[in-house]
Structure formats: C-alpha cells, structure tokens
Amino acid sequence: MKYTVLFLLFLSFTTFAQELNCRVEVNYQNLPVNNRELLTEFAGVIESYMNSTRFTNEDWAQKIDCSMSIFFTSASSDIDYSAQIVVVSQRPVFKSTKNSPVLTVNDGQWQFRYQK
C-alpha cells in the first residue's frame, strides 16, 4: 500500500497524458510539535512537484484539476511518517461551469519517508 496512491495517480494521469493543476492540503494535528516543524514546507514541495512535473512530452491546453488531502496520523521518527491521503481529480462538464469527479482514491495506511 506504500506506493499504491502514487502509482494510481501517475497511472491515471499518464493515461490521459495531460499536465496537472494540483492543490495540496495537509493536516498535522496528530503529530508532535517537533515533527510539525520538520514538515513546514511539505505541502508546498508536493504541490510544486505535482504541478511542475511533465508526465509526457506533449503540450496540452487543458490541465487536470486535482486535490490531495493528507492527514498525518503518526511519526515514528523524524523522517518516517504515517498518513491518510485522499486524492480527487475532476474535469469540466461539457458546456457547463461545473466539474465532475473522475478519480477518487483514499489510502488510510500511507507510510513514507520524508526528509527536507
């Protein structure tokens, strides 16, 4: 499950072969203060990576809107974290101002290492 979310996310978006317009929200409330301080730039780093990485060599006029909500659940060290992540992508409805969800992924047992 460690890389499940990222694999599905990248697989999904490389299939459509478009670039991303990703918004990242992070909740640190369940972490000790010292771990929160180590993660101050985390949301910006992830958002920057998702929005600046080109997954294809093609130029696309429309970007895929997506959001990532990351809820940190614990930290076993200064670099080992557990979190719940929810990824939602959406696209515009034809001839409308509304959006429709395309992909929703919820991984409640995401474990990873993060170091500045």
Tab-separated table of N, CA and C in Angstrom:
chain	number	residue	atom	x	y	z
A	1	MET	N	0.820	-1.201	0.000
A	1	MET	CA	0.000	0.000	0.000
A	1	MET	C	0.862	1.262	0.000
A	2	LYS	N	2.157	1.090	0.234
A	2	LYS	CA	3.035	2.243	0.392
A	2	LYS	C	3.015	3.150	-0.837
A	3	TYR	N	3.083	2.555	-1.991
A	3	TYR	CA	3.152	3.353	-3.217
A	3	TYR	C	1.866	3.265	-4.034
A	4	THR	N	0.836	2.685	-3.467
A	4	THR	CA	-0.409	2.483	-4.192
A	4	THR	C	-0.996	3.784	-4.700
A	5	VAL	N	-1.083	4.764	-3.830
A	5	VAL	CA	-1.701	6.031	-4.218
A	5	VAL	C	-0.921	6.711	-5.318
A	6	LEU	N	0.386	6.816	-5.144
A	6	LEU	CA	1.188	7.481	-6.174
A	6	LEU	C	1.146	6.719	-7.490
A	7	PHE	N	1.168	5.384	-7.429
A	7	PHE	CA	1.097	4.585	-8.646
A	7	PHE	C	-0.212	4.830	-9.373
A	8	LEU	N	-1.331	4.774	-8.642
A	8	LEU	CA	-2.631	5.003	-9.278
A	8	LEU	C	-2.743	6.418	-9.824
A	9	LEU	N	-2.221	7.358	-9.074
A	9	LEU	CA	-2.272	8.748	-9.518
A	9	LEU	C	-1.486	8.937	-10.809
A	10	PHE	N	-0.258	8.459	-10.837
A	10	PHE	CA	0.571	8.612	-12.035
A	10	PHE	C	0.030	7.800	-13.197
A	11	LEU	N	-0.452	6.586	-12.937
A	11	LEU	CA	-1.019	5.763	-13.994
A	11	LEU	C	-2.234	6.436	-14.601
A	12	SER	N	-3.067	6.964	-13.762
A	12	SER	CA	-4.274	7.640	-14.223
A	12	SER	C	-3.946	8.852	-15.079
A	13	PHE	N	-3.014	9.665	-14.623
A	13	PHE	CA	-2.723	10.891	-15.343
A	13	PHE	C	-1.863	10.663	-16.577
A	14	THR	N	-1.022	9.648	-16.576
A	14	THR	CA	-0.246	9.383	-17.783
A	14	THR	C	-1.127	8.782	-18.854
A	15	THR	N	-2.203	8.115	-18.459
A	15	THR	CA	-3.145	7.602	-19.434
A	15	THR	C	-3.815	8.752	-20.171
A	16	PHE	N	-4.199	9.794	-19.455
A	16	PHE	CA	-4.809	10.953	-20.081
A	16	PHE	C	-3.762	11.862	-20.721
A	17	ALA	N	-2.518	11.728	-20.308
A	17	ALA	CA	-1.381	12.456	-20.875
A	17	ALA	C	-1.566	13.963	-20.838
A	18	GLN	N	-2.005	14.486	-19.730
A	18	GLN	CA	-2.123	15.919	-19.556
A	18	GLN	C	-1.329	16.336	-18.333
A	19	GLU	N	-1.151	17.628	-18.211
A	19	GLU	CA	-0.447	18.160	-17.046
A	19	GLU	C	-1.451	18.409	-15.921
A	20	LEU	N	-0.921	18.673	-14.732
A	20	LEU	CA	-1.772	18.784	-13.549
A	20	LEU	C	-1.863	20.205	-13.019
A	21	ASN	N	-2.994	20.469	-12.424
A	21	ASN	CA	-3.219	21.669	-11.628
A	21	ASN	C	-3.653	21.134	-10.255
A	22	CYS	N	-2.672	20.877	-9.396
A	22	CYS	CA	-2.916	20.170	-8.142
A	22	CYS	C	-2.861	21.122	-6.946
A	23	ARG	N	-3.788	20.918	-6.035
A	23	ARG	CA	-3.828	21.677	-4.790
A	23	ARG	C	-3.623	20.683	-3.650
A	24	VAL	N	-2.715	20.998	-2.725
A	24	VAL	CA	-2.379	20.082	-1.627
A	24	VAL	C	-2.748	20.731	-0.297
A	25	GLU	N	-3.499	19.983	0.506
A	25	GLU	CA	-3.842	20.415	1.857
A	25	GLU	C	-3.295	19.380	2.839
A	26	VAL	N	-2.724	19.865	3.939
A	26	VAL	CA	-2.105	18.963	4.910
A	26	VAL	C	-2.626	19.272	6.305
A	27	ASN	N	-2.898	18.216	7.067
A	27	ASN	CA	-3.325	18.344	8.459
A	27	ASN	C	-2.280	17.665	9.332
A	28	TYR	N	-1.626	18.449	10.198
A	28	TYR	CA	-0.541	17.965	11.059
A	28	TYR	C	-0.980	17.763	12.503
A	29	GLN	N	-2.230	17.924	12.837
A	29	GLN	CA	-2.681	17.995	14.227
A	29	GLN	C	-2.320	16.781	15.081
A	30	ASN	N	-2.193	15.605	14.484
A	30	ASN	CA	-1.893	14.404	15.273
A	30	ASN	C	-0.406	14.184	15.504
A	31	LEU	N	0.424	15.102	15.041
A	31	LEU	CA	1.874	14.956	15.182
A	31	LEU	C	2.404	15.810	16.328
A	32	PRO	N	3.502	15.381	16.941
A	32	PRO	CA	4.155	16.218	17.947
A	32	PRO	C	4.690	17.503	17.305
A	33	VAL	N	4.881	18.513	18.106
A	33	VAL	CA	5.306	19.821	17.614
A	33	VAL	C	6.623	19.748	16.843
A	34	ASN	N	7.586	18.968	17.319
A	34	ASN	CA	8.880	18.912	16.627
A	34	ASN	C	8.738	18.330	15.218
A	35	ASN	N	7.839	17.359	15.008
A	35	ASN	CA	7.612	16.821	13.671
A	35	ASN	C	6.878	17.827	12.787
A	36	ARG	N	5.975	18.584	13.368
A	36	ARG	CA	5.273	19.625	12.591
A	36	ARG	C	6.264	20.630	12.031
A	37	GLU	N	7.239	20.990	12.840
A	37	GLU	CA	8.248	21.952	12.392
A	37	GLU	C	9.086	21.401	11.244
A	38	LEU	N	9.327	20.097	11.245
A	38	LEU	CA	10.096	19.476	10.164
A	38	LEU	C	9.301	19.403	8.859
A	39	LEU	N	7.998	19.534	8.945
A	39	LEU	CA	7.126	19.395	7.776
A	39	LEU	C	6.537	20.720	7.294
A	40	THR	N	7.111	21.835	7.718
A	40	THR	CA	6.524	23.132	7.360
A	40	THR	C	6.456	23.360	5.859
A	41	GLU	N	7.393	22.814	5.095
A	41	GLU	CA	7.418	23.028	3.649
A	41	GLU	C	6.822	21.864	2.866
A	42	PHE	N	6.328	20.839	3.560
A	42	PHE	CA	5.875	19.614	2.905
A	42	PHE	C	4.794	19.869	1.851
A	43	ALA	N	3.738	20.573	2.202
A	43	ALA	CA	2.635	20.804	1.260
A	43	ALA	C	3.122	21.542	0.014
A	44	GLY	N	3.947	22.550	0.203
A	44	GLY	CA	4.471	23.308	-0.927
A	44	GLY	C	5.372	22.484	-1.826
A	45	VAL	N	6.175	21.598	-1.227
A	45	VAL	CA	7.070	20.741	-2.011
A	45	VAL	C	6.254	19.767	-2.866
A	46	ILE	N	5.256	19.136	-2.269
A	46	ILE	CA	4.421	18.179	-3.002
A	46	ILE	C	3.638	18.902	-4.103
A	47	GLU	N	3.050	20.032	-3.776
A	47	GLU	CA	2.278	20.796	-4.763
A	47	GLU	C	3.158	21.249	-5.922
A	48	SER	N	4.326	21.731	-5.615
A	48	SER	CA	5.261	22.160	-6.647
A	48	SER	C	5.664	20.992	-7.545
A	49	TYR	N	5.963	19.858	-6.943
A	49	TYR	CA	6.340	18.679	-7.723
A	49	TYR	C	5.208	18.248	-8.662
A	50	MET	N	4.003	18.162	-8.144
A	50	MET	CA	2.873	17.704	-8.953
A	50	MET	C	2.564	18.685	-10.089
A	51	ASN	N	2.694	19.976	-9.829
A	51	ASN	CA	2.341	20.975	-10.842
A	51	ASN	C	3.460	21.258	-11.837
A	52	SER	N	4.698	21.009	-11.477
A	52	SER	CA	5.799	21.333	-12.379
A	52	SER	C	6.349	20.126	-13.137
A	53	THR	N	5.994	18.928	-12.722
A	53	THR	CA	6.485	17.737	-13.401
A	53	THR	C	5.690	17.494	-14.671
A	54	ARG	N	6.419	17.291	-15.758
A	54	ARG	CA	5.781	16.938	-17.025
A	54	ARG	C	5.781	15.423	-17.133
A	55	PHE	N	4.616	14.853	-17.268
A	55	PHE	CA	4.488	13.407	-17.339
A	55	PHE	C	4.570	12.889	-18.772
A	56	THR	N	4.514	13.797	-19.738
A	56	THR	CA	4.664	13.439	-21.148
A	56	THR	C	5.472	14.531	-21.833
A	57	ASN	N	5.782	14.332	-23.095
A	57	ASN	CA	6.456	15.354	-23.888
A	57	ASN	C	5.468	16.190	-24.694
A	58	GLU	N	4.194	15.922	-24.543
A	58	GLU	CA	3.152	16.627	-25.285
A	58	GLU	C	2.793	17.946	-24.599
A	59	ASP	N	2.313	18.897	-25.382
A	59	ASP	CA	1.785	20.148	-24.837
A	59	ASP	C	0.266	20.075	-24.865
A	60	TRP	N	-0.341	20.271	-23.711
A	60	TRP	CA	-1.791	20.181	-23.599
A	60	TRP	C	-2.348	21.523	-23.138
A	61	ALA	N	-3.448	21.905	-23.726
A	61	ALA	CA	-4.063	23.188	-23.391
A	61	ALA	C	-4.783	23.118	-22.047
A	62	GLN	N	-5.351	21.980	-21.742
A	62	GLN	CA	-6.149	21.851	-20.520
A	62	GLN	C	-5.407	21.011	-19.495
A	63	LYS	N	-5.330	21.515	-18.277
A	63	LYS	CA	-4.707	20.773	-17.188
A	63	LYS	C	-5.779	20.033	-16.394
A	64	ILE	N	-5.390	18.940	-15.790
A	64	ILE	CA	-6.314	18.176	-14.947
A	64	ILE	C	-6.299	18.783	-13.551
A	65	ASP	N	-7.458	19.174	-13.076
A	65	ASP	CA	-7.590	19.695	-11.720
A	65	ASP	C	-7.621	18.527	-10.746
A	66	CYS	N	-6.812	18.615	-9.698
A	66	CYS	CA	-6.841	17.571	-8.677
A	66	CYS	C	-6.531	18.198	-7.324
A	67	SER	N	-6.881	17.459	-6.299
A	67	SER	CA	-6.552	17.896	-4.947
A	67	SER	C	-6.066	16.687	-4.160
A	68	MET	N	-5.138	16.959	-3.268
A	68	MET	CA	-4.608	15.930	-2.372
A	68	MET	C	-4.788	16.434	-0.944
A	69	SER	N	-5.484	15.658	-0.152
A	69	SER	CA	-5.636	15.974	1.272
A	69	SER	C	-4.860	14.932	2.053
A	70	ILE	N	-3.884	15.395	2.825
A	70	ILE	CA	-3.010	14.491	3.566
A	70	ILE	C	-3.216	14.745	5.054
A	71	PHE	N	-3.616	13.690	5.768
A	71	PHE	CA	-3.864	13.766	7.201
A	71	PHE	C	-2.813	12.916	7.900
A	72	PHE	N	-1.819	13.560	8.510
A	72	PHE	CA	-0.769	12.825	9.207
A	72	PHE	C	-1.363	12.156	10.446
A	73	THR	N	-1.060	10.865	10.618
A	73	THR	CA	-1.585	10.122	11.765
A	73	THR	C	-0.520	9.861	12.817
A	74	SER	N	0.743	9.672	12.392
A	74	SER	CA	1.814	9.441	13.369
A	74	SER	C	3.172	9.623	12.715
A	75	ALA	N	4.177	9.726	13.581
A	75	ALA	CA	5.570	9.814	13.136
A	75	ALA	C	6.385	8.893	14.024
A	76	SER	N	7.071	7.924	13.419
A	76	SER	CA	7.879	7.007	14.220
A	76	SER	C	9.312	7.508	14.385
A	77	SER	N	9.681	8.511	13.594
A	77	SER	CA	10.985	9.163	13.723
A	77	SER	C	10.881	10.532	13.049
A	78	ASP	N	12.016	11.190	12.859
A	78	ASP	CA	11.998	12.497	12.195
A	78	ASP	C	11.782	12.394	10.693
A	79	ILE	N	11.883	11.180	10.137
A	79	ILE	CA	11.704	11.037	8.681
A	79	ILE	C	10.672	9.975	8.298
A	80	ASP	N	10.176	9.190	9.238
A	80	ASP	CA	9.190	8.137	8.948
A	80	ASP	C	7.805	8.575	9.412
A	81	TYR	N	6.860	8.598	8.463
A	81	TYR	CA	5.530	9.110	8.757
A	81	TYR	C	4.446	8.148	8.288
A	82	SER	N	3.307	8.222	8.953
A	82	SER	CA	2.097	7.520	8.533
A	82	SER	C	1.026	8.576	8.329
A	83	ALA	N	0.229	8.369	7.298
A	83	ALA	CA	-0.798	9.350	6.981
A	83	ALA	C	-1.952	8.694	6.240
A	84	GLN	N	-3.032	9.415	6.158
A	84	GLN	CA	-4.154	9.061	5.298
A	84	GLN	C	-4.138	10.073	4.164
A	85	ILE	N	-4.270	9.607	2.935
A	85	ILE	CA	-4.272	10.523	1.794
A	85	ILE	C	-5.529	10.295	0.967
A	86	VAL	N	-6.125	11.398	0.544
A	86	VAL	CA	-7.285	11.357	-0.332
A	86	VAL	C	-6.936	12.178	-1.566
A	87	VAL	N	-7.009	11.536	-2.728
A	87	VAL	CA	-6.703	12.191	-3.998
A	87	VAL	C	-7.981	12.233	-4.820
A	88	VAL	N	-8.331	13.425	-5.287
A	88	VAL	CA	-9.531	13.595	-6.105
A	88	VAL	C	-9.158	14.380	-7.344
A	89	SER	N	-9.504	13.839	-8.519
A	89	SER	CA	-9.310	14.592	-9.755
A	89	SER	C	-10.683	14.866	-10.358
A	90	GLN	N	-10.764	15.944	-11.107
A	90	GLN	CA	-12.043	16.320	-11.707
A	90	GLN	C	-11.816	16.990	-13.048
A	91	ARG	N	-12.853	17.025	-13.844
A	91	ARG	CA	-12.776	17.670	-15.138
A	91	ARG	C	-14.069	18.436	-15.387
A	92	PRO	N	-14.022	19.436	-16.248
A	92	PRO	CA	-15.224	20.222	-16.533
A	92	PRO	C	-16.286	19.387	-17.257
A	93	VAL	N	-17.532	19.658	-16.940
A	93	VAL	CA	-18.650	19.045	-17.647
A	93	VAL	C	-18.840	19.823	-18.944
A	94	PHE	N	-19.028	19.117	-20.051
A	94	PHE	CA	-19.150	19.739	-21.370
A	94	PHE	C	-20.242	20.803	-21.383
A	95	LYS	N	-19.905	21.989	-21.867
A	95	LYS	CA	-20.812	23.143	-21.978
A	95	LYS	C	-21.439	23.509	-20.636
A	96	SER	N	-20.622	23.485	-19.580
A	96	SER	CA	-21.106	23.816	-18.245
A	96	SER	C	-19.970	24.465	-17.458
A	97	THR	N	-20.341	25.116	-16.379
A	97	THR	CA	-19.332	25.694	-15.491
A	97	THR	C	-19.022	24.761	-14.322
A	98	LYS	N	-19.664	23.589	-14.289
A	98	LYS	CA	-19.484	22.637	-13.199
A	98	LYS	C	-18.388	21.631	-13.531
A	99	ASN	N	-17.874	20.989	-12.483
A	99	ASN	CA	-16.878	19.938	-12.630
A	99	ASN	C	-17.454	18.603	-12.182
A	100	SER	N	-16.910	17.539	-12.741
A	100	SER	CA	-17.327	16.188	-12.389
A	100	SER	C	-16.113	15.400	-11.915
A	101	PRO	N	-16.236	14.653	-10.803
A	101	PRO	CA	-15.101	13.855	-10.340
A	101	PRO	C	-14.774	12.742	-11.337
A	102	VAL	N	-13.482	12.509	-11.534
A	102	VAL	CA	-13.032	11.454	-12.437
A	102	VAL	C	-12.429	10.311	-11.628
A	103	LEU	N	-11.623	10.662	-10.648
A	103	LEU	CA	-10.918	9.661	-9.857
A	103	LEU	C	-10.906	10.098	-8.401
A	104	THR	N	-11.250	9.180	-7.515
A	104	THR	CA	-11.138	9.432	-6.079
A	104	THR	C	-10.443	8.224	-5.455
A	105	VAL	N	-9.332	8.486	-4.769
A	105	VAL	CA	-8.565	7.427	-4.126
A	105	VAL	C	-8.370	7.810	-2.669
A	106	ASN	N	-8.627	6.861	-1.776
A	106	ASN	CA	-8.426	7.076	-0.344
A	106	ASN	C	-7.543	5.957	0.177
A	107	ASP	N	-6.355	6.309	0.647
A	107	ASP	CA	-5.439	5.330	1.236
A	107	ASP	C	-5.262	5.696	2.703
A	108	GLY	N	-5.822	4.895	3.577
A	108	GLY	CA	-5.781	5.174	5.009
A	108	GLY	C	-4.517	4.694	5.702
A	109	GLN	N	-3.637	3.990	4.994
A	109	GLN	CA	-2.433	3.452	5.626
A	109	GLN	C	-1.202	3.792	4.797
A	110	TRP	N	-1.065	5.046	4.457
A	110	TRP	CA	0.064	5.502	3.655
A	110	TRP	C	1.261	5.711	4.573
A	111	GLN	N	2.359	5.023	4.304
A	111	GLN	CA	3.583	5.174	5.081
A	111	GLN	C	4.705	5.570	4.140
A	112	PHE	N	5.502	6.547	4.559
A	112	PHE	CA	6.551	7.046	3.686
A	112	PHE	C	7.638	7.719	4.511
A	113	ARG	N	8.747	8.001	3.829
A	113	ARG	CA	9.859	8.744	4.428
A	113	ARG	C	9.914	10.096	3.767
A	114	TYR	N	10.105	11.131	4.572
A	114	TYR	CA	10.251	12.485	4.045
A	114	TYR	C	11.361	13.189	4.802
A	115	GLN	N	12.290	13.718	4.050
A	115	GLN	CA	13.395	14.447	4.632
A	115	GLN	C	13.588	15.716	3.806
A	116	LYS	N	13.768	16.849	4.475
A	116	LYS	CA	13.942	18.115	3.751
A	116	LYS	C	15.080	18.032	2.782
